[in-house]
Coordinates of C-alpha atoms and ligand atoms in Angstrom, one line a residue:
M286 CA 3.4 16.7 -18.3
T287 CA 3.7 17.4 -14.6
L288 CA 1.4 16.8 -11.7
M289 CA 0.2 20.4 -12.1
N290 CA -0.9 20.0 -15.7
M291 CA -1.9 16.3 -15.8
S292 CA -4.9 16.9 -18.0
L293 CA -8.5 16.5 -16.8
Q294 CA -8.9 14.1 -19.7
V295 CA -6.3 11.7 -18.4
R296 CA -7.7 11.9 -14.8
Q297 CA -11.1 11.3 -16.2
R298 CA -10.0 8.2 -18.1
H299 CA -8.1 7.0 -15.1
L300 CA -11.2 7.3 -12.9
E301 CA -13.4 5.5 -15.4
I302 CA -10.9 2.6 -15.6
M303 CA -10.6 2.4 -11.8
L304 CA -14.4 2.3 -11.5
Y305 CA -14.7 -0.4 -14.3
A306 CA -12.1 -2.5 -12.5
R307 CA -13.8 -2.1 -9.1
Q308 CA -17.3 -2.8 -10.4
V309 CA -16.3 -5.7 -12.6
E310 CA -14.6 -7.3 -9.6
Q311 CA -17.6 -6.8 -7.4
Q312 CA -19.6 -8.7 -10.0
I313 CA -16.9 -11.4 -10.1
T314 CA -17.3 -11.8 -6.3
T315 CA -21.0 -12.2 -6.7
L316 CA -20.5 -14.9 -9.5
Y317 CA -18.0 -16.7 -7.2
R318 CA -20.5 -16.7 -4.3
Q319 CA -23.1 -18.0 -6.7
G320 CA -20.8 -20.9 -7.5
R321 CA -20.6 -19.8 -11.2
I322 CA -16.8 -19.6 -11.2
S323 CA -14.6 -22.7 -11.2
G324 CA -11.6 -22.4 -8.9
S325 CA -11.1 -19.2 -7.0
A326 CA -11.2 -15.5 -7.9
Y327 CA -8.1 -13.4 -7.2
L328 CA -9.0 -9.7 -7.1
G329 CA -7.2 -6.4 -7.2
R330 CA -9.3 -4.4 -4.8
G331 CA -7.1 -1.6 -3.5
Q332 CA -4.7 -1.8 -6.5
E333 CA -6.9 0.0 -9.0
A334 CA -5.3 3.5 -8.7
F335 CA -1.8 2.2 -9.4
S336 CA -2.8 -0.4 -12.0
A337 CA -5.0 2.1 -13.9
A338 CA -2.2 4.7 -13.8
A339 CA 0.2 2.2 -15.4
G340 CA -2.4 1.1 -18.0
V341 CA -3.1 4.6 -19.2
Q342 CA 0.5 5.1 -20.2
L343 CA 0.5 2.1 -22.6
Q344 CA 0.3 2.7 -26.3
S345 CA -0.6 0.3 -29.1
G346 CA 2.3 -2.1 -29.7
D347 CA 3.5 -2.1 -26.1
I348 CA 3.6 -5.2 -24.0
L349 CA 1.8 -5.8 -20.7
A350 CA 2.4 -8.7 -18.4
P351 CA -0.3 -8.2 -15.8
L352 CA -0.8 -10.2 -12.6
T353 CA -4.1 -11.3 -11.2
R354 CA -4.7 -7.9 -9.4
D355 CA -4.2 -5.9 -12.6
C356 CA -7.8 -5.8 -13.9
A357 CA -7.5 -2.0 -14.2
A358 CA -4.3 -2.1 -16.4
R359 CA -5.9 -4.8 -18.6
I360 CA -9.0 -2.7 -19.2
A361 CA -6.8 0.4 -19.8
F362 CA -4.9 -1.5 -22.5
G363 CA -8.1 -2.6 -24.2
E364 CA -9.2 -5.8 -22.7
S365 CA -13.0 -6.0 -23.2
L366 CA -15.6 -6.9 -20.6
T367 CA -16.7 -9.7 -22.9
E368 CA -13.3 -11.2 -22.8
I369 CA -13.1 -10.9 -19.0
F370 CA -16.5 -12.6 -18.3
R371 CA -15.9 -15.3 -21.0
T372 CA -12.8 -16.4 -19.1
Y373 CA -14.3 -16.2 -15.6
L374 CA -17.3 -18.1 -16.7
G375 CA -15.1 -20.7 -18.5
K376 CA -16.8 -20.1 -21.9
A377 CA -15.5 -21.9 -25.0
T378 CA -15.6 -18.6 -26.8
G379 CA -13.0 -17.0 -24.4
I380 CA -9.4 -16.3 -25.2
M381 CA -8.3 -19.3 -23.1
R382 CA -11.1 -21.5 -24.6
G383 CA -12.5 -22.3 -21.1
R384 CA -9.2 -23.7 -19.8
D385 CA -6.4 -22.5 -17.6
G386 CA -8.5 -21.1 -14.7
N387 CA -9.1 -17.4 -14.8
T388 CA -5.7 -15.9 -13.9
H389 CA -3.8 -16.9 -17.0
R390 CA -5.9 -14.9 -19.5
G391 CA -4.0 -13.3 -22.4
H392 CA -2.8 -13.7 -26.0
I393 CA 0.4 -12.4 -27.6
R394 CA -1.7 -10.9 -30.4
T395 CA -3.2 -8.4 -27.9
G396 CA 0.1 -7.5 -26.3
I397 CA -1.3 -8.8 -23.0
L398 CA 0.8 -11.9 -22.1
P399 CA -0.9 -14.9 -20.5
M400 CA 0.5 -15.1 -17.0
I401 CA 2.8 -18.1 -16.3
S402 CA 3.2 -17.4 -12.6
H403 CA 2.5 -14.6 -10.1
L404 CA 6.0 -15.1 -8.7
G405 CA 8.5 -13.6 -11.2
G406 CA 7.9 -15.8 -14.2
M407 CA 6.8 -12.9 -16.5
I408 CA 9.9 -10.7 -16.3
A409 CA 12.1 -12.8 -18.5
P410 CA 9.4 -13.2 -21.3
V411 CA 8.8 -9.4 -21.4
A412 CA 12.6 -8.8 -21.6
G413 CA 12.8 -11.4 -24.3
I414 CA 10.1 -9.8 -26.4
L415 CA 11.7 -6.4 -26.0
L416 CA 15.1 -7.8 -27.1
S417 CA 13.7 -9.6 -30.1
R418 CA 12.0 -6.4 -31.2
R419 CA 15.2 -4.5 -30.9
L420 CA 17.1 -7.1 -32.9
Q421 CA 14.4 -7.0 -35.6
G422 CA 14.4 -3.2 -35.7
Q423 CA 10.8 -3.1 -34.5
D424 CA 11.2 -1.4 -31.2
K425 CA 10.2 2.1 -32.0
L426 CA 7.0 4.2 -32.1
A427 CA 6.5 6.6 -35.0
N428 CA 8.0 9.5 -33.1
G429 CA 11.2 7.6 -32.4
D430 CA 10.4 6.8 -28.7
L431 CA 10.7 3.1 -27.7
H432 CA 7.9 0.7 -27.2
I433 CA 7.9 -0.4 -23.6
G434 CA 7.1 -3.7 -21.8
M435 CA 5.4 -3.5 -18.4
A436 CA 5.6 -6.3 -16.0
S437 CA 3.8 -6.5 -12.7
I438 CA 5.1 -8.0 -9.5
G439 CA 4.2 -8.1 -5.8
D440 CA 6.3 -7.7 -2.7
G441 CA 6.5 -11.5 -2.3
G442 CA 7.5 -12.0 -6.0
M443 CA 10.3 -9.4 -5.5
S444 CA 12.2 -12.0 -3.5
T445 CA 12.2 -14.8 -6.1
G446 CA 15.0 -16.0 -8.2
A447 CA 13.0 -15.7 -11.4
L448 CA 12.5 -12.0 -10.7
H449 CA 16.2 -11.5 -10.2
E450 CA 17.3 -13.3 -13.3
G451 CA 14.7 -11.5 -15.5
L452 CA 15.3 -8.0 -14.1
N453 CA 19.1 -8.4 -14.2
A454 CA 19.0 -9.4 -17.8
A455 CA 16.7 -6.4 -18.7
A456 CA 19.0 -4.0 -16.8
V457 CA 22.2 -5.3 -18.4
L458 CA 20.6 -5.2 -21.9
H459 CA 19.2 -1.7 -21.2
L460 CA 15.7 -2.8 -22.2
P461 CA 12.7 -0.5 -21.8
L462 CA 11.1 -2.6 -19.2
V463 CA 8.9 -0.9 -16.6
L464 CA 8.6 -3.1 -13.5
L465 CA 5.4 -2.3 -11.5
V466 CA 6.0 -3.3 -7.9
S467 CA 2.7 -3.5 -5.9
D468 CA 3.8 -3.7 -2.3
N469 CA 0.6 -4.5 -0.6
H470 CA 2.6 -5.6 2.5
Y471 CA 1.4 -9.2 2.3
A472 CA 2.3 -12.2 0.2
Y473 CA -0.7 -14.3 0.8
S474 CA -0.5 -14.4 4.7
T475 CA 3.3 -13.5 4.9
P476 CA 3.8 -9.9 6.0
S477 CA 6.5 -7.7 4.4
T478 CA 8.7 -8.1 7.5
H479 CA 9.2 -11.7 6.5
N480 CA 9.7 -10.9 2.8
Y481 CA 12.5 -8.4 2.7
A482 CA 14.9 -6.8 5.1
C483 CA 15.8 -3.6 3.2
Q484 CA 14.1 -0.4 4.2
H485 CA 12.2 0.0 1.0
L486 CA 11.9 -2.3 -2.1
A487 CA 12.9 0.6 -4.3
D488 CA 16.4 0.5 -2.6
R489 CA 17.0 -2.7 -4.6
A490 CA 17.1 -0.8 -7.9
V491 CA 20.6 0.4 -7.1
G492 CA 21.8 -3.2 -7.1
Y493 CA 20.4 -3.7 -10.6
G494 CA 21.8 -0.4 -11.8
I495 CA 18.3 0.9 -12.8
Q496 CA 16.3 3.9 -11.9
S497 CA 13.6 3.7 -9.2
H498 CA 10.5 5.6 -8.5
Q499 CA 8.1 5.4 -5.5
C500 CA 4.5 6.5 -4.9
D501 CA 1.6 6.1 -2.6
G502 CA -0.7 3.6 -4.3
N503 CA -3.8 5.2 -2.7
D504 CA -3.0 8.6 -4.2
S505 CA -4.2 8.6 -7.8
D506 CA -2.4 11.8 -8.8
A507 CA 0.8 10.5 -7.4
C508 CA 0.4 7.2 -9.3
L509 CA -0.3 9.0 -12.5
H510 CA 2.6 11.4 -12.1
T511 CA 5.1 8.7 -11.1
L512 CA 4.1 6.3 -13.8
Y513 CA 4.3 9.0 -16.4
L514 CA 7.9 9.9 -15.5
A515 CA 9.0 6.2 -15.4
V516 CA 7.4 5.4 -18.7
Q517 CA 8.8 8.5 -20.3
A518 CA 12.3 7.5 -19.1
A519 CA 12.0 4.0 -20.5
R520 CA 10.6 5.3 -23.9
Q521 CA 13.5 7.7 -24.2
G522 CA 16.2 5.1 -23.8
Q523 CA 17.1 5.4 -20.1
G524 CA 16.8 1.6 -19.6
S525 CA 14.6 -0.4 -17.2
Q526 CA 12.6 1.4 -14.5
M527 CA 11.4 0.1 -11.2
V528 CA 8.2 1.7 -9.8
V529 CA 7.2 0.8 -6.3
A530 CA 3.8 1.6 -4.9
S531 CA 2.6 1.2 -1.3
I532 CA -0.8 -0.4 -1.6
D533 CA -3.5 -1.6 0.8
R534 CA -4.9 -5.0 -0.2
L535 CA -8.6 -4.7 0.5
C536 CA -9.4 -8.3 0.1
G537 CA -8.0 -11.7 1.0
H538 CA -5.3 -13.3 -1.2
S539 CA -8.3 -14.5 -3.1
E540 CA -12.0 -14.8 -2.5
H541 CA -11.6 -18.1 -0.6
D542 CA -9.3 -16.3 1.9
D543 CA -10.9 -14.3 4.7
A544 CA -7.5 -12.7 5.6
R545 CA -8.1 -13.1 9.3
Y546 CA -4.3 -13.2 9.7
I547 CA -4.2 -9.5 9.1
P548 CA -4.2 -7.9 12.6
P549 CA -7.2 -5.6 13.3
S550 CA -4.7 -2.7 14.0
V551 CA -3.5 -3.0 10.3
Q552 CA -7.0 -3.5 8.9
E553 CA -8.2 -0.3 10.6
T554 CA -5.6 1.8 8.9
R555 CA -6.2 0.6 5.4
K556 CA -7.5 3.1 2.9
D557 CA -9.6 2.6 -0.3
C558 CA -8.0 4.3 -3.3
V559 CA -11.3 4.4 -5.2
E560 CA -13.2 6.0 -2.4
L561 CA -10.4 8.5 -1.8
R562 CA -10.4 9.5 -5.5
L563 CA -14.2 9.9 -5.6
E564 CA -14.0 12.2 -2.6
Q565 CA -11.1 14.2 -4.0
L566 CA -12.7 14.8 -7.4
Q567 CA -15.8 16.1 -5.8
L568 CA -13.9 18.4 -3.5
S569 CA -11.8 19.8 -6.3
G570 CA -15.0 20.5 -8.3
D571 CA -14.0 18.3 -11.2
F572 CA -17.0 16.2 -10.8
S573 CA -20.3 16.5 -9.0
A574 CA -21.9 13.7 -6.9
S575 CA -24.6 13.2 -9.5
E576 CA -22.1 13.0 -12.4
L577 CA -20.1 10.3 -10.5
S578 CA -23.2 8.3 -9.7
A579 CA -24.3 8.5 -13.4
L580 CA -20.9 7.2 -14.4
Q581 CA -21.1 4.3 -11.9
Q582 CA -24.6 3.5 -13.2
R583 CA -23.5 3.5 -16.9
I584 CA -20.6 1.2 -16.0
D585 CA -23.0 -1.1 -14.1
N586 CA -25.4 -1.2 -17.1
D587 CA -22.5 -2.1 -19.4
I588 CA -21.4 -4.9 -17.0
Q589 CA -24.9 -6.3 -16.7
Q590 CA -25.5 -6.3 -20.4
T591 CA -22.2 -8.0 -21.2
L592 CA -22.7 -10.6 -18.5
Q593 CA -26.2 -11.4 -19.8
Q594 CA -24.9 -11.9 -23.3
V595 CA -21.8 -13.9 -22.3
S596 CA -23.9 -16.2 -20.0
K597 CA -25.7 -17.5 -23.1
E598 CA -22.4 -18.6 -24.8
P599 CA -21.4 -22.2 -25.0
E600 CA -19.2 -24.2 -22.6
P601 CA -16.2 -26.1 -24.0
D602 CA -16.8 -29.6 -25.3
A603 CA -13.9 -31.9 -24.3
Q604 CA -14.5 -34.1 -27.4
Q605 CA -14.4 -31.1 -29.9
T606 CA -11.8 -28.9 -28.4
Q607 CA -8.3 -28.3 -29.8
W608 CA -5.8 -29.2 -27.1
Q609 CA -2.8 -27.1 -28.3
A610 CA -1.5 -24.9 -25.4
L611 CA -2.2 -21.5 -26.8
S612 CA -3.5 -21.6 -30.4
H613 CA -2.2 -22.6 -33.8
P614 CA 1.4 -21.5 -33.9
E615 CA 0.9 -19.6 -37.1
Q616 CA -1.9 -17.6 -35.3
L617 CA 0.3 -16.6 -32.4
W618 CA 0.9 -13.0 -33.5
Q619 CA -2.3 -12.5 -35.5
Ligands
TPP775 C1 6.3 -21.4 -6.3 C2 5.0 -20.9 -5.8 N1 4.7 -20.9 -4.5 C3 3.5 -20.5 -4.1 C4 2.6 -20.0 -5.0 C5 1.2 -19.5 -4.5 N2 1.2 -18.1 -4.5 C6 0.8 -17.4 -5.6 S1 0.8 -15.8 -5.4 C7 1.5 -15.9 -3.8 C8 1.8 -14.7 -3.0 C9 2.3 -13.6 -3.8 O1 2.5 -12.5 -3.0 P1 3.0 -11.1 -3.7 O2 4.1 -11.3 -4.6 O3 3.2 -10.2 -2.6 O4 1.7 -10.7 -4.6 P2 0.2 -10.3 -4.1 O5 -0.5 -11.6 -4.0 O6 0.3 -9.7 -2.8 O7 -0.3 -9.5 -5.2 C10 1.6 -17.2 -3.5 C11 2.2 -17.7 -2.2 C12 2.9 -20.1 -6.3 N3 2.1 -19.6 -7.3 N4 4.1 -20.5 -6.7
MG776 MG1 1.9 -8.7 -1.8

């Protein structure tokens, strides 16, 4: 599949996931402002095109280690709105049973790993799962391609020791790990100029002996095309792949951060990947304005209905709760 023949069906699904992620996060901002979310809310506004393009490449049995800005990849890989709102509202019914804030949501059973840290802590666990599957002879899809593991990282996380150790091990072991590097040019308030001195983060792939790919994170077609190629290479046994996208972070580090450290000259040049995609799909004639607004309305109805239902669910009871870290060990994979 090339950029030319990327099917309308794939682009449609990608759009729907982007819109779900954007609209879910708008709702999360509202809940945060209403004081209904404990702690903060770390959002992926601006990262939707890249994250959704990664998510649509995943197949059942793959592994996803998302970071806090990967709402889109999570939704693409099957995380339900119910699960998202249960966690943000701290409900006992949620996958984290109302604990662990809202950024660590996940369960090995679903293939979405609970995040340990934003700063490189997920690369080694993904590599470990891929290696263990290989050793158990459980690393292949029915057609003989490999199951992949996707791990997300930011420009700041790219300069941590944990990233280096995990990625080097994956490269040496020739594991089908796809590293999604979202270079949004800031690590909290630290600009890229203080994070790395190489010209482009993709240049680092040479040092690990792995293939690299680059795309404009605001260009949905470029994201879809690049992720498709990287994932195919990993599935076909070409080892770990690094995919670096240039992204505009359209929010603060989190909702408690007004990002006033970003100079106005930078703020003015930022683009919105969702807006760009909506314009593009209308210009190309793939969608009409009324079809797009009907889609946004349908998604909003789904969000409101789910939120209403989840809001009625119980809060955790400290006296009744089971205090194991994840779940019963025998239920880990169920
Ligand atoms: C050891 C450690 N120091 C600081 C933090 C707080 N922290 C979490 S994410 C982050 C910035 C990450 O930047 P980047 O990797 O570029 O990802 P982005 O937030 O831009 O998606 C910081 C400083 C942390 N979690 N752990
Ligand atoms: Mg960053």
